[in-house]
Structure formats: C-alpha cells, structure tokens
Coordinates of C-alpha atoms in Angstrom, one line a residue:
X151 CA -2.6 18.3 1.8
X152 CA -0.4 15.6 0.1
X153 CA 3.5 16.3 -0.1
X154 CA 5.2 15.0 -3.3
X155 CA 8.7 15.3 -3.8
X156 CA 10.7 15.4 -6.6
X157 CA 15.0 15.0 -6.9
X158 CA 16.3 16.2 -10.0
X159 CA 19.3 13.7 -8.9
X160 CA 17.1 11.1 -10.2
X161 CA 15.7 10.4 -13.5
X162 CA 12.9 8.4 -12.8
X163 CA 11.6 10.5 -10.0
X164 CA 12.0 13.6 -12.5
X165 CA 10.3 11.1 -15.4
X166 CA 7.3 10.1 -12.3
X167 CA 7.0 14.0 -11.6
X168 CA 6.9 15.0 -15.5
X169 CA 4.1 12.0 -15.6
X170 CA 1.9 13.8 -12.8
X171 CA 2.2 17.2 -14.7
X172 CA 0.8 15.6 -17.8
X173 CA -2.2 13.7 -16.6
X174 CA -3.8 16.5 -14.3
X175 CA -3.9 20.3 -14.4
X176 CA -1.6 21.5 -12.2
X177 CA -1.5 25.7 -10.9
X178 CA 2.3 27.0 -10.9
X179 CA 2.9 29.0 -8.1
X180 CA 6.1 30.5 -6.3
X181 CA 8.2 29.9 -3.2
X182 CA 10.7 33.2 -3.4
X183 CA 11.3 31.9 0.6
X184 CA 13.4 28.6 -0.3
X185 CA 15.9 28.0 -2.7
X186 CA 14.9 25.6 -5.7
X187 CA 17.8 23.4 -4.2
X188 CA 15.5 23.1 -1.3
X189 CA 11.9 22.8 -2.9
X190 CA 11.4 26.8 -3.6
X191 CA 11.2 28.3 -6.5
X192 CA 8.2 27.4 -8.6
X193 CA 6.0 24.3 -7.3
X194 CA 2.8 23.2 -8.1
X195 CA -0.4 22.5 -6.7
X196 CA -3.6 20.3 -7.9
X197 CA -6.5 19.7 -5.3
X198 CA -5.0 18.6 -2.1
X199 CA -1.5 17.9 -3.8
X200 CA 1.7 20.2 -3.4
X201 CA 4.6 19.2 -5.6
X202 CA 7.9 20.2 -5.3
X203 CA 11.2 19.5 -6.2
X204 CA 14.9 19.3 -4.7
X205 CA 18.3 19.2 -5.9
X206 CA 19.6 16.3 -3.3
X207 CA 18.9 12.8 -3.5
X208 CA 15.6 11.6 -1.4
X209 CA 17.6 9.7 1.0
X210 CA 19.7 12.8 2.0
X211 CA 16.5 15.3 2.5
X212 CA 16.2 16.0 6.7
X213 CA 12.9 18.1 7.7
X214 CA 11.4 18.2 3.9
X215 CA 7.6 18.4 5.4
X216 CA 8.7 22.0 6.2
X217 CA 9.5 23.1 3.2
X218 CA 5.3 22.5 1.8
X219 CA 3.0 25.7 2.4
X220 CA 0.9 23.3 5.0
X221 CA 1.6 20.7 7.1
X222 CA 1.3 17.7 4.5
X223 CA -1.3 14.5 5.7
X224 CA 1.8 12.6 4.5
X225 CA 4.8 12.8 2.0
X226 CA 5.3 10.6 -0.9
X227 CA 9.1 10.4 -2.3
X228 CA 8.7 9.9 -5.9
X229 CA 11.8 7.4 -6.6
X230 CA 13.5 4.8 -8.5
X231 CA 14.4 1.9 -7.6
X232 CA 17.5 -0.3 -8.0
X233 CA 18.2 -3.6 -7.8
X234 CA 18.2 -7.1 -9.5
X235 CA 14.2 -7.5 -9.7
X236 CA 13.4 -6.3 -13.1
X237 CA 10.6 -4.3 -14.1
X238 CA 9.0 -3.5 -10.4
X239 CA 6.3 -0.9 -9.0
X240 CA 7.2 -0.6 -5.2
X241 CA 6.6 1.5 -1.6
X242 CA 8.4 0.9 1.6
X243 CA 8.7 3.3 5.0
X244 CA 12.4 5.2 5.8
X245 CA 15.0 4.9 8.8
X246 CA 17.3 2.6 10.1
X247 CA 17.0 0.2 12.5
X248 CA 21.0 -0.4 12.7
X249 CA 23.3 1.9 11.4
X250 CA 22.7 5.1 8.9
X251 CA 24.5 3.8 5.4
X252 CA 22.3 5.3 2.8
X253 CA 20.8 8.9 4.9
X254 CA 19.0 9.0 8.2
X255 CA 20.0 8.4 11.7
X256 CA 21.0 5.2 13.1
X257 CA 18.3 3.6 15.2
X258 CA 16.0 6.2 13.6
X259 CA 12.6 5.7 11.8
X260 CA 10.6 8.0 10.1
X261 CA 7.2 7.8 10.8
X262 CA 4.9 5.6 8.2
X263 CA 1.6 5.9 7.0
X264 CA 0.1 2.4 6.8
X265 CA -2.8 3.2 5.6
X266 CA -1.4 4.8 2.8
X267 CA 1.0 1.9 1.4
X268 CA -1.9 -0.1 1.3
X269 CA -3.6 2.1 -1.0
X270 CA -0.7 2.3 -3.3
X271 CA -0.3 -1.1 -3.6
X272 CA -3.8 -1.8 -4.4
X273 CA -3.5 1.2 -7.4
X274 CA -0.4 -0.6 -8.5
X275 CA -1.9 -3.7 -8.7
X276 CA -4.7 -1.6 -11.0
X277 CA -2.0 0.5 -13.0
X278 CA 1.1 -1.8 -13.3
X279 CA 2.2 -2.1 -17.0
X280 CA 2.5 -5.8 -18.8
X281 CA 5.5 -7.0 -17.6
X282 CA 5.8 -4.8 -14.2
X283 CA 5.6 -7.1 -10.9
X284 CA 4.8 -4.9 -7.6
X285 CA 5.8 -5.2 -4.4
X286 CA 6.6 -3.7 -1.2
X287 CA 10.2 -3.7 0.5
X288 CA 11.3 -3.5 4.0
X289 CA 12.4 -0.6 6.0
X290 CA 16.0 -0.1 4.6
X291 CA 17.3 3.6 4.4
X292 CA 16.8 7.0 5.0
X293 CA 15.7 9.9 5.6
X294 CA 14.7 8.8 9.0
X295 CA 13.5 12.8 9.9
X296 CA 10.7 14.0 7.5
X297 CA 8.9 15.7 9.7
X298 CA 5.2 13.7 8.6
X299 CA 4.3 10.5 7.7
X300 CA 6.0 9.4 4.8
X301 CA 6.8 6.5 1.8
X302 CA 9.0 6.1 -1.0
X303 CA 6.6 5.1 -4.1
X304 CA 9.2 3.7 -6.6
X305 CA 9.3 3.0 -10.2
X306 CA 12.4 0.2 -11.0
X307 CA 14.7 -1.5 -11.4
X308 CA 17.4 -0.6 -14.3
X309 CA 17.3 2.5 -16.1
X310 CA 15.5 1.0 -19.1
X311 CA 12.9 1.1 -16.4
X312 CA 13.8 4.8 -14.9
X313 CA 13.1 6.1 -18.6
X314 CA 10.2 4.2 -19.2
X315 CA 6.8 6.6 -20.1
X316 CA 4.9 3.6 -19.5
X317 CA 6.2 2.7 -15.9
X318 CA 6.2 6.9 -15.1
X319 CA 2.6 7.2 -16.0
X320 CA 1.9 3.8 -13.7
X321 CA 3.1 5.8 -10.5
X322 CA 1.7 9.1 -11.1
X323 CA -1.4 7.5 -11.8
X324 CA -1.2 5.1 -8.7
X325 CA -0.1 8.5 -6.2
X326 CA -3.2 10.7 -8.1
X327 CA -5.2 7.6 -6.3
X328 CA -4.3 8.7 -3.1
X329 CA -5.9 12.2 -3.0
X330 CA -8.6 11.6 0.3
X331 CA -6.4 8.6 2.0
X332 CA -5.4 9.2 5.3
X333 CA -1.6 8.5 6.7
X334 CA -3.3 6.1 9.3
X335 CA -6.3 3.4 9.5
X336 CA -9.2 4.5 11.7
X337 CA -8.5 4.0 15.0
X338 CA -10.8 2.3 17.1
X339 CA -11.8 3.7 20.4
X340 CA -10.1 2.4 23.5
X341 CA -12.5 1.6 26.5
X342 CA -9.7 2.7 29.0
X343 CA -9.0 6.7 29.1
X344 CA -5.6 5.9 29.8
X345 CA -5.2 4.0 26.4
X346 CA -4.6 5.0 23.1
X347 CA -7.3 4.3 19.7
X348 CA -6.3 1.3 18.5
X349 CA -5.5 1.3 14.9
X350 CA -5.2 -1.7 12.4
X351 CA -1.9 -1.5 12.1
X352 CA 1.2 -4.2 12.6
X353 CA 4.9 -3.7 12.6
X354 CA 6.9 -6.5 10.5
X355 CA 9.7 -8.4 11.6
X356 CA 11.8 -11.1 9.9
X357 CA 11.7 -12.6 6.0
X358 CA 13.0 -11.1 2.9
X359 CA 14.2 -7.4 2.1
X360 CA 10.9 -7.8 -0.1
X361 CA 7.9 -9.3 1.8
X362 CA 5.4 -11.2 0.1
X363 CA 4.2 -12.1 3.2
X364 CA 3.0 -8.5 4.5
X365 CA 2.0 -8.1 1.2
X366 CA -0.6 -10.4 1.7
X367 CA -1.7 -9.2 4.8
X368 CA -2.1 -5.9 2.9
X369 CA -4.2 -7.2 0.1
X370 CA -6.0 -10.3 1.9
X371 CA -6.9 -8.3 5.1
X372 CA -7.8 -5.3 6.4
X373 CA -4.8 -4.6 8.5
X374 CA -2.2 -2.4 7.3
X375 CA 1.6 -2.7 7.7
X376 CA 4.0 0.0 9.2
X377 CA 7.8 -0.7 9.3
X378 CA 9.2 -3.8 8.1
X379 CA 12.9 -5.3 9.5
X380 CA 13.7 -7.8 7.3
X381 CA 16.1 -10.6 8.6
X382 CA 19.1 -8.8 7.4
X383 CA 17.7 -5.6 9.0
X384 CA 17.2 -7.5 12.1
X385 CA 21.1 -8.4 12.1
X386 CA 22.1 -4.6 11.0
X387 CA 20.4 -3.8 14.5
X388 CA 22.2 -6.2 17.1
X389 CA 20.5 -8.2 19.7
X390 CA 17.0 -7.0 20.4
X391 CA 17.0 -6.7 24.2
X392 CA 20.3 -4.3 23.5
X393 CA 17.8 -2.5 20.5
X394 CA 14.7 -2.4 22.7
X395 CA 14.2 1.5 22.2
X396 CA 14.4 1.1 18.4
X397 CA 11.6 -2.0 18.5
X398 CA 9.8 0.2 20.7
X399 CA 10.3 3.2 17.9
X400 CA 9.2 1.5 15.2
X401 CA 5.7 0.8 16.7
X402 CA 5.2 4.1 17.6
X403 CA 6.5 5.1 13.8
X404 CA 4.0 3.0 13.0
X405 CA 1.4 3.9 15.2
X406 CA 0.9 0.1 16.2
X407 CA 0.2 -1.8 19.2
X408 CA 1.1 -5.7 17.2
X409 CA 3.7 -7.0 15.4
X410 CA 3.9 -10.4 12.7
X411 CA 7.1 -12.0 13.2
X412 CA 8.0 -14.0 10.0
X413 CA 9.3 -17.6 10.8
X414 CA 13.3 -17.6 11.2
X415 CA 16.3 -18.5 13.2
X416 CA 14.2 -19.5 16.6
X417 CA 17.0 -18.4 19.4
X418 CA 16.9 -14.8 17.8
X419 CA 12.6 -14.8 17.1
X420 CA 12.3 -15.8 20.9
X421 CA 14.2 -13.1 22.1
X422 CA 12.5 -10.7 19.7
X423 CA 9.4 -11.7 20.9
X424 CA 10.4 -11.4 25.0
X425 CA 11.7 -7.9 23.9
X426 CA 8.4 -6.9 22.1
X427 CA 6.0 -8.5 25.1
X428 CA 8.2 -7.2 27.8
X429 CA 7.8 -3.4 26.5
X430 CA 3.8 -4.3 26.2
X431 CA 2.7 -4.8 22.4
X432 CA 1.7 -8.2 21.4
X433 CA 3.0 -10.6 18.7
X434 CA 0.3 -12.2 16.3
X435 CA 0.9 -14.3 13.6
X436 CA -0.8 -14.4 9.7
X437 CA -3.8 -16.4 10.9
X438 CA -5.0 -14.0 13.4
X439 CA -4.8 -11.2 11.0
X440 CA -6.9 -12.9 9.2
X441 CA -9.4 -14.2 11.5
X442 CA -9.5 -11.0 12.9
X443 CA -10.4 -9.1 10.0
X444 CA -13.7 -7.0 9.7
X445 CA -14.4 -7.5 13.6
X446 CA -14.1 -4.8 16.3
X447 CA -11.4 -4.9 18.0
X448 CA -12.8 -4.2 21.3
X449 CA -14.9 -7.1 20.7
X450 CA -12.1 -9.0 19.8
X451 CA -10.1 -8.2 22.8
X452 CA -12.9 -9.7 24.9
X453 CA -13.7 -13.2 23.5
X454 CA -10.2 -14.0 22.1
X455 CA -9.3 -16.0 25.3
X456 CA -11.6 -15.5 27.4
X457 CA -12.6 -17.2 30.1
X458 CA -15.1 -19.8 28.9
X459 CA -13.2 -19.8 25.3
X460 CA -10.3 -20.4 23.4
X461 CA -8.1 -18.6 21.9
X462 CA -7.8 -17.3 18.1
X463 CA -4.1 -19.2 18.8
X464 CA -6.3 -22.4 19.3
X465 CA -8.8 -21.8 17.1
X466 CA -11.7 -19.4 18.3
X467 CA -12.9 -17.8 15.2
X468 CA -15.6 -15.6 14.7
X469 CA -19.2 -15.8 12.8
X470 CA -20.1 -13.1 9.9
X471 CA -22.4 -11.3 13.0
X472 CA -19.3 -10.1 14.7
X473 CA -18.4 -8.3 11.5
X474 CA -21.4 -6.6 12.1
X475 CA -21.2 -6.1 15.7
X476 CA -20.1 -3.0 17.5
X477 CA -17.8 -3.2 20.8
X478 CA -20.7 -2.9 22.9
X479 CA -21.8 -6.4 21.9
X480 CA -19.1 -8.2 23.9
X481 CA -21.6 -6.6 26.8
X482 CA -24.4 -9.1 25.8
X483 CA -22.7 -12.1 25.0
X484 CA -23.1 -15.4 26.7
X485 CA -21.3 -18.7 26.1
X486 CA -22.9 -21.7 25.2
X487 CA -21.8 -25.7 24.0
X488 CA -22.1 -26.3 20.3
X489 CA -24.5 -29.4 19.2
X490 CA -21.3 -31.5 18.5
X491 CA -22.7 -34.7 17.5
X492 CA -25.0 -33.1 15.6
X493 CA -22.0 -31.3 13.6
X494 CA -20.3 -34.5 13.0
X495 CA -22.6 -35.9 11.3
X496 CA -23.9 -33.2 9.4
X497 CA -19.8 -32.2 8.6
X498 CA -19.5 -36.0 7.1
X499 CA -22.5 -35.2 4.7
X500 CA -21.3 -31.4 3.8
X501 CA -18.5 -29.9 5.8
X502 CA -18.0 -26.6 3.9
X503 CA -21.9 -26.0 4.2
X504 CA -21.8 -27.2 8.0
X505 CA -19.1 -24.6 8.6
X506 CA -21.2 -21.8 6.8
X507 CA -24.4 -22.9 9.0
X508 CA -21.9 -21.9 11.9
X509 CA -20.2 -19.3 10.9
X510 CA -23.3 -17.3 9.8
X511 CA -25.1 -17.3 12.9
X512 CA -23.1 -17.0 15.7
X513 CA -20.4 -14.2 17.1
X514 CA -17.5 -16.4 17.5
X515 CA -17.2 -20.4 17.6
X516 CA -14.5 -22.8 18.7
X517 CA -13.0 -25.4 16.1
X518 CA -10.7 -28.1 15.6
X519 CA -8.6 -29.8 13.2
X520 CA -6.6 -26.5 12.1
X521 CA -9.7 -24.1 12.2
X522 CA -11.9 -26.1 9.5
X523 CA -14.5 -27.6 12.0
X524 CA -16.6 -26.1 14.5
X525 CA -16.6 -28.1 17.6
X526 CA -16.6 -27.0 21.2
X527 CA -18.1 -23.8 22.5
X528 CA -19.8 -20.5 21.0
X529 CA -20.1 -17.2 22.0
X530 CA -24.3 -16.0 21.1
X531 CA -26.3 -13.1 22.3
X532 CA -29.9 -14.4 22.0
X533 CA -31.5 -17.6 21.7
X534 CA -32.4 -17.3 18.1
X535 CA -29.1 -17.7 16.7
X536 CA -28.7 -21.1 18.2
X537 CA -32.6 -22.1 16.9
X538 CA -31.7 -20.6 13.1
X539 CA -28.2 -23.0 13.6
X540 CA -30.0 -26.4 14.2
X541 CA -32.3 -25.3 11.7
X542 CA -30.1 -24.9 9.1
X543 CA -27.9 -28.4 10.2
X544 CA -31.5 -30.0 9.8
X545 CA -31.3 -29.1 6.5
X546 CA -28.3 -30.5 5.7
X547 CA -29.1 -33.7 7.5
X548 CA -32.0 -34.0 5.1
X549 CA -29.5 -34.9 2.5
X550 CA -29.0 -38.5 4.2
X551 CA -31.6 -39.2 6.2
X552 CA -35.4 -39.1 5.4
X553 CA -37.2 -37.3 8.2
X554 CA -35.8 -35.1 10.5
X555 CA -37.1 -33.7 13.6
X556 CA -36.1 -31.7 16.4
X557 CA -37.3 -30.8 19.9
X558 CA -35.7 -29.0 22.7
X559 CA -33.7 -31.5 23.9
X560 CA -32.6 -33.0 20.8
X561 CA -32.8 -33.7 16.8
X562 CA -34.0 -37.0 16.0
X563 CA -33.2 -38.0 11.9
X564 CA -34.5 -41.6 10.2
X565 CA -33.8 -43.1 7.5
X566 CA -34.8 -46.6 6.0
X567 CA -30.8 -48.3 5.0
X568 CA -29.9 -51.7 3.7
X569 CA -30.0 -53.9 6.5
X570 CA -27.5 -56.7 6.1
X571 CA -28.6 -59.3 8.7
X572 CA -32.0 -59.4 6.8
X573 CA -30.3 -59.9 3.6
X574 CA -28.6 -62.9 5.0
X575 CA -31.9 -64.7 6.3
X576 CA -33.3 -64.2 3.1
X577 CA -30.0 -65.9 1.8
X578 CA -28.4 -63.6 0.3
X579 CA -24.5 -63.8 0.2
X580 CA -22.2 -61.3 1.3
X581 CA -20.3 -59.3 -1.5
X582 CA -21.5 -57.8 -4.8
X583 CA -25.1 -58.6 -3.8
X584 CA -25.1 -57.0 -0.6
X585 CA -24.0 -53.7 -2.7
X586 CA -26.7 -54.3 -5.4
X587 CA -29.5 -54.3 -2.8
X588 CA -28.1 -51.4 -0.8
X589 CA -28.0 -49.1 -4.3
X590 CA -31.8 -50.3 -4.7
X591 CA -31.7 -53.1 -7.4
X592 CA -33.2 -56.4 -6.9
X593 CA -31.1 -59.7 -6.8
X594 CA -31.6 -63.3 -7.3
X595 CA -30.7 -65.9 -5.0
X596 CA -31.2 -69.7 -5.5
X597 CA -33.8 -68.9 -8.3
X598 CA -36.2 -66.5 -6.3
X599 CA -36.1 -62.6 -6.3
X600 CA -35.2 -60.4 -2.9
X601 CA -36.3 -57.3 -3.3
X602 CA -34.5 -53.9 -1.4
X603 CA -37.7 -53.5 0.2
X604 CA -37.0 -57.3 1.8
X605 CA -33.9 -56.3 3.0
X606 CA -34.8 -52.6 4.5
X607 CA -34.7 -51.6 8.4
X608 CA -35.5 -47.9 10.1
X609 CA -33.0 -46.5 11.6
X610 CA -33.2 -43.2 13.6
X611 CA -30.2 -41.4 15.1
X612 CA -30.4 -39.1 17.6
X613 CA -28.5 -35.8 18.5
X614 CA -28.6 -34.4 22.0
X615 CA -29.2 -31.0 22.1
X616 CA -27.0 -28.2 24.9
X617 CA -29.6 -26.8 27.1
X618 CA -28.4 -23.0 26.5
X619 CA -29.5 -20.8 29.8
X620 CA -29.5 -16.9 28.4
X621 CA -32.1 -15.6 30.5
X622 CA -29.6 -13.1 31.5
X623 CA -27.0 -11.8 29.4
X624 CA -23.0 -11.7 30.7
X625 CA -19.7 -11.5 29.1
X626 CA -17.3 -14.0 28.7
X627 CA -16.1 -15.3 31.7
X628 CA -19.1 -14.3 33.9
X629 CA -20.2 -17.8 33.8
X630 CA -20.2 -21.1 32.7
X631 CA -20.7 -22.8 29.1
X632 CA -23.7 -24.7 28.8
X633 CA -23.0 -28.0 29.0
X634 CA -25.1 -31.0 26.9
X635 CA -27.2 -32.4 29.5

C-alpha cells in the first residue's frame, strides 16, 4: 500500500490531492479511530493507494505511517514548494543532517526510498506542463520520523504555481505512476552470509541544494539516489569525523553501501571521504556509476581491480556480455592481453567501430586515453570471444588494406601504396605530383607519362597476435595475463 498525505495547511498539496480525486475513482471510507487533525475521519482508497489528510504542515507530522490502515510500502507528502526557481516539479528525502529548523530531529533522517524518486522523476519528465522545469533537491528538512520510507513530491514555486490546475494534475498524474514501485532497487545477493543484498543505491554528498548532477545519475543510469547533503548541508552538520554517526545514518536511510561526492572545497571532501571509508562504505565517482551500469555487482566487485586488471578508476570497463552475465561468471573468467597493435591500427582507420568490436565481445577490457581506447588486458571466458574480436578488427582493417589474413599467431594485412622512391627514379619530382600519383592519376614528367601502376609497391603489415592459454578457467587473480609472445 502507497501512503499519500495531504495538509490542509497547504494549498497546493490540497490543489495535488483534489487533482488525484478527479483523475481516478476513489472509495470513501472512515477512520472514527483518529481525529481528521491527524488523518481520521473520511480517507480514501484506490488500488494500492490510501489517502489521507492532516491539519499540520508536512514538515511537522512525527509517526504519520501509523496513522494508514496498513503498513504503507512508502509515503509520498504531497507539497509545494517554495523558492526562487519558477515553475518547478520536484521530490527530495526528509531529516537533518545538522540541526532541526524546519521539523525533524537534528542529526535525523528519515528513511528514503530511492527507487521511488527515480520513478517520479522519470513521470515528471513525461507529465511536466510547458513551462515547468523538474528537478530533485537535497536532503533539507523534516520530518525526520515517518515511520516508512518516504519523499516529498512537490508542485512549485510561487502561488501562481500552488493554484495552478495544470501543475496539480502534473503531480497526481506522476504519483498515480507509482502504484507497483517498490521503496528500494532490487537488491542483489551478497556471496558472504554475513553481508547484506546489495542494492543500487548511492548516498549524495556536496554541490547545489538542487542537484543536477544526481539527477543524471538518476536518468542516465540505473543507480538510484538516497539522501542528498548539499554543500550548505554539509556545513549545517560540522566536521564529518565529529558527524560520523549521521554519515553512517544516512546510508542506512538510504539503504546504501556507496556514496558520489560532488567536487568541492578539497580539505573538507578528504576528510569526508576518510570518515565514509573508515566506517566501511566506498566513495565512487559519476564515471563508475556509469560504467557500472547494467552489470552484476558481484561480478563487478570481482574484476574491478583485480589482480591481473585495472581498475574502473583507471579505466577497466566492461563489454555488453557482462550486462548479460550473472555473478557466477566472475567463476569462469580468465585474463588475457588484448591484440594492441592490431587495435592501433584498426582505431586510426575507425575508432568508434574499433571500440564497439571490443566492447561487444568481451566481459570487461582495459583502455586508455580517458576510457575511449581499448588497450591493455581483457577479462574472456572462452576462446571464441577473442576469435569473433580479430574477426571483426579484420573487417575493419579491410577498409585500408587489400587482403587480410590471419593465423594463430598473428594477422598479416597488404596493400599496394604509392611508393615514393620509385616515383623519383622514374623522375618524378617531389610535391603536387607525388600527391597526384598517390590519389591514382597519371602525371607527365619531361614529356613521357608515369603511370600509378609505375610507381606502386606491396606492402604488408603484420600484427602479432597474444597467445591466450584458457584450457582451464580461473578468476581474476588466479593467474597471469597472457602475454604477446
């Protein structure tokens, strides 16, 4: 069951709540048990939604999860929102991580539903009215005790906006969308007993009280974000290793194990970072998130610096097989070189297609040059991946060169090319008849015709090839890399 509440201390809550009622059917039933102050009286109900409504502001309700006939999957406070933005569709998680000015506890958080903010934004982005920009905010006041997980879904920022049908309709819309979402991501199974699921969730730390940059980590990944501290949230709270129990709070609010820290003032992101390692979660930045995306994380967690591989930090990134892989593949991995001069030289005829012929075929591959380059080492789990690679780098060799070739041991490519010692035997002079015979047009030189075919030499490159051993299958770390011999 899904909790919506209602304040009548706010007009565009009661305008979001009047939008819900008009859209769907909704069955009036009674609460004589609760006051209508406190959400009792006459609520309604439509599939797995409960709506009720209370007489406080939503930042002063304590405990409101009690006051719904079941426990609710989550709570959505239907809300305005003020500030200086304009027209603006927005969510954000409750509590304080300094002190208590607008409801809550201080150093309390309620806990978030991640999974669900993502959802409403995405049915913002659908619903928004011209005009309307959406967003999500940072963690920035109460309540910080709800009793489930919980967001404010807001409709702002003036009260032209608060009284607008149009916006109303927008949110009730966007929160109708969330009927079947669950507060959290599926978790992922933990191999260890002793630890918990893993889910795909990140706590937020530094950058504006909006954040455009967890925003895109909600619509361009698939990892969902729980509470935010925005730099000014981060000052509210004092020195983290004096705060540690409220960073360790908010990724249990969140039920996360990561955190993205937005760039900022380095002394104070250094010691936020000891402070988040030292009570073990891990800090990851923008690029992992996405590198990381659509891959098991168990299968993450064993190649992302491993022993015979980089890093994600230092560029391992994974193939479009590992998004299809379960956890048990990191079990049958083995390690191998890449063909790197056989890369080069197909990158300098195609790179975005040498790339793909990588990234399609193996689980995970080293790069270079800021992740756009595959050079190095790969993680494969059968021969025929690294076959269907040269394969396809043949093909894009056959752009250049005339005949290619390839053996065990290596790829052999020929061409015929403009040879310029020939040229000048024949007599030819050097300069804009060197570049007419090279482009295939004949030139004259003291009253006689040379010919491109005059001038023409065969030239064959050749591209050693790794020797990969995977007779027997191992994880990372369980041997060595095959090396080129």
């Amino acid at each position: 069951m899904i909790g919506l509440v209602v304040s009548r201390a706010d007009d565009a809550s009661v305008a979001i709540g009047e939008a819900l009622r008009s859209l769907v059917d909704w069955e009036a039933r009674t609460d004589d048990a609760r006051s209508n102050a406190d959400g009792g009286g006459t609520y309604y109900r439509h599939g797995d939604f409960e709506l009720r409504t209370f007489a406080e502001w939503h930042l002063e309700l304590s405990g409101v999860a009690d006051a719904f006939s079941t426990e609710p999957e989550f709570v959505a406070f239907l809300s305005r929102h003020a500030g200086e933005t304009g027209p603006l569709l927005t969510a954000h998680f409750t509590g304080n991580f300094g002190p208590a000015e607008f409801g809550g506890e201080p150093g309390e958080l309620a806990r978030a539903c991640p999974n669900v903010q993502r959802a409403v934004l995405a049915a913002f982005d659908r619903h928004a009215p011209d005009g309307y920009e959406v967003g999500i905010e940072c963690t920035h006041h109460g309540p910080s005790d709800v009793g489930a997980p919980s967001l404010f879904v807001e409709l702002g920022s003036s009260e032209s906006e608060w009284s607008d049908p149009a916006g109303a309709e927008a949110v009730a819309r966007a929160v109708l969308e969330l009927s079947g979402v669950a507060a959290d991501a599926e978790a992922a199974e933990s191999e260890s007993e002793s630890e918990p699921p893993q889910r795909r969730h990140v706590v937020g730390f530094g950058g504006g009280h909006y954040a455009p940059q967890f925003e895109r980590v909600l619509r361009e990944t698939d990892w969902r974000v729980g509470h935010v501290a925005a730099d000014w949230v981060r000052q509210s709270m004092g020195a983290p290793e004096a705060n540690a129990e409220t960073v360790d709070r908010a990724f249990a609010q969140s039920a996360a194990t990561r955190a993205l820290v937005a760039d900022g003032d380095s002394d104070s992101e250094s010691d936020l970072r000891a402070v988040i390692e030292d009570l073990g979660y891990r800090v990851v930045d923008e690029t992992w998130l996405r590198v990381t995306s659509g891959v098991d994380l168990a299968l993450v967690d064993a190649l992302d610096g491993a022993d015979d591989l980089d890093s994600i930090d230092n560029g391992l990134r994974f193939g479009a097989p590992a998004e299809a892989a379960s956890s048990s593949a990191a079990d049958a991995v083995t390690v191998v070189s890449l063909p790197g001069d056989l890369l080069a030289e197909a990158a300098g005829i195609d790179r975005e297609a040498t790339f793909d012929a990588v990234a399609e075929r193996v689980l995970a591959f080293e790069t270079v040059e800021g992740g756009t380059k595959p050079r190095g080492r790969a993680a494969v789990t059968d021969a025929d991946s690294l076959d269907a690679l040269v394969d396809a780098v043949c093909r894009i060799l056959r752009e250049k060169y005339d005949d290619v070739a390839a053996t065990d041991r290596e790829v052999a490519a020929t061409r015929e090319t403009f040879d310029p010692a020939a040229a000048a035997e024949a007599g030819v002079p050097e300069g804009p008849a060197f570049g007419r015979l090279a482009a295939g047009e004949a030139v004259e030189v003291d009253g006689r015709e040379v010919t491109p075919e005059e001038v023409r030499t065969t030239e064959t490159a050749r591209f050693p090839l790794p020797e990969p051993d995977i007779s027997s299958e191992s994880a990372p770390g369980a041997g060595s890399a095959a090396d080129f011999e």
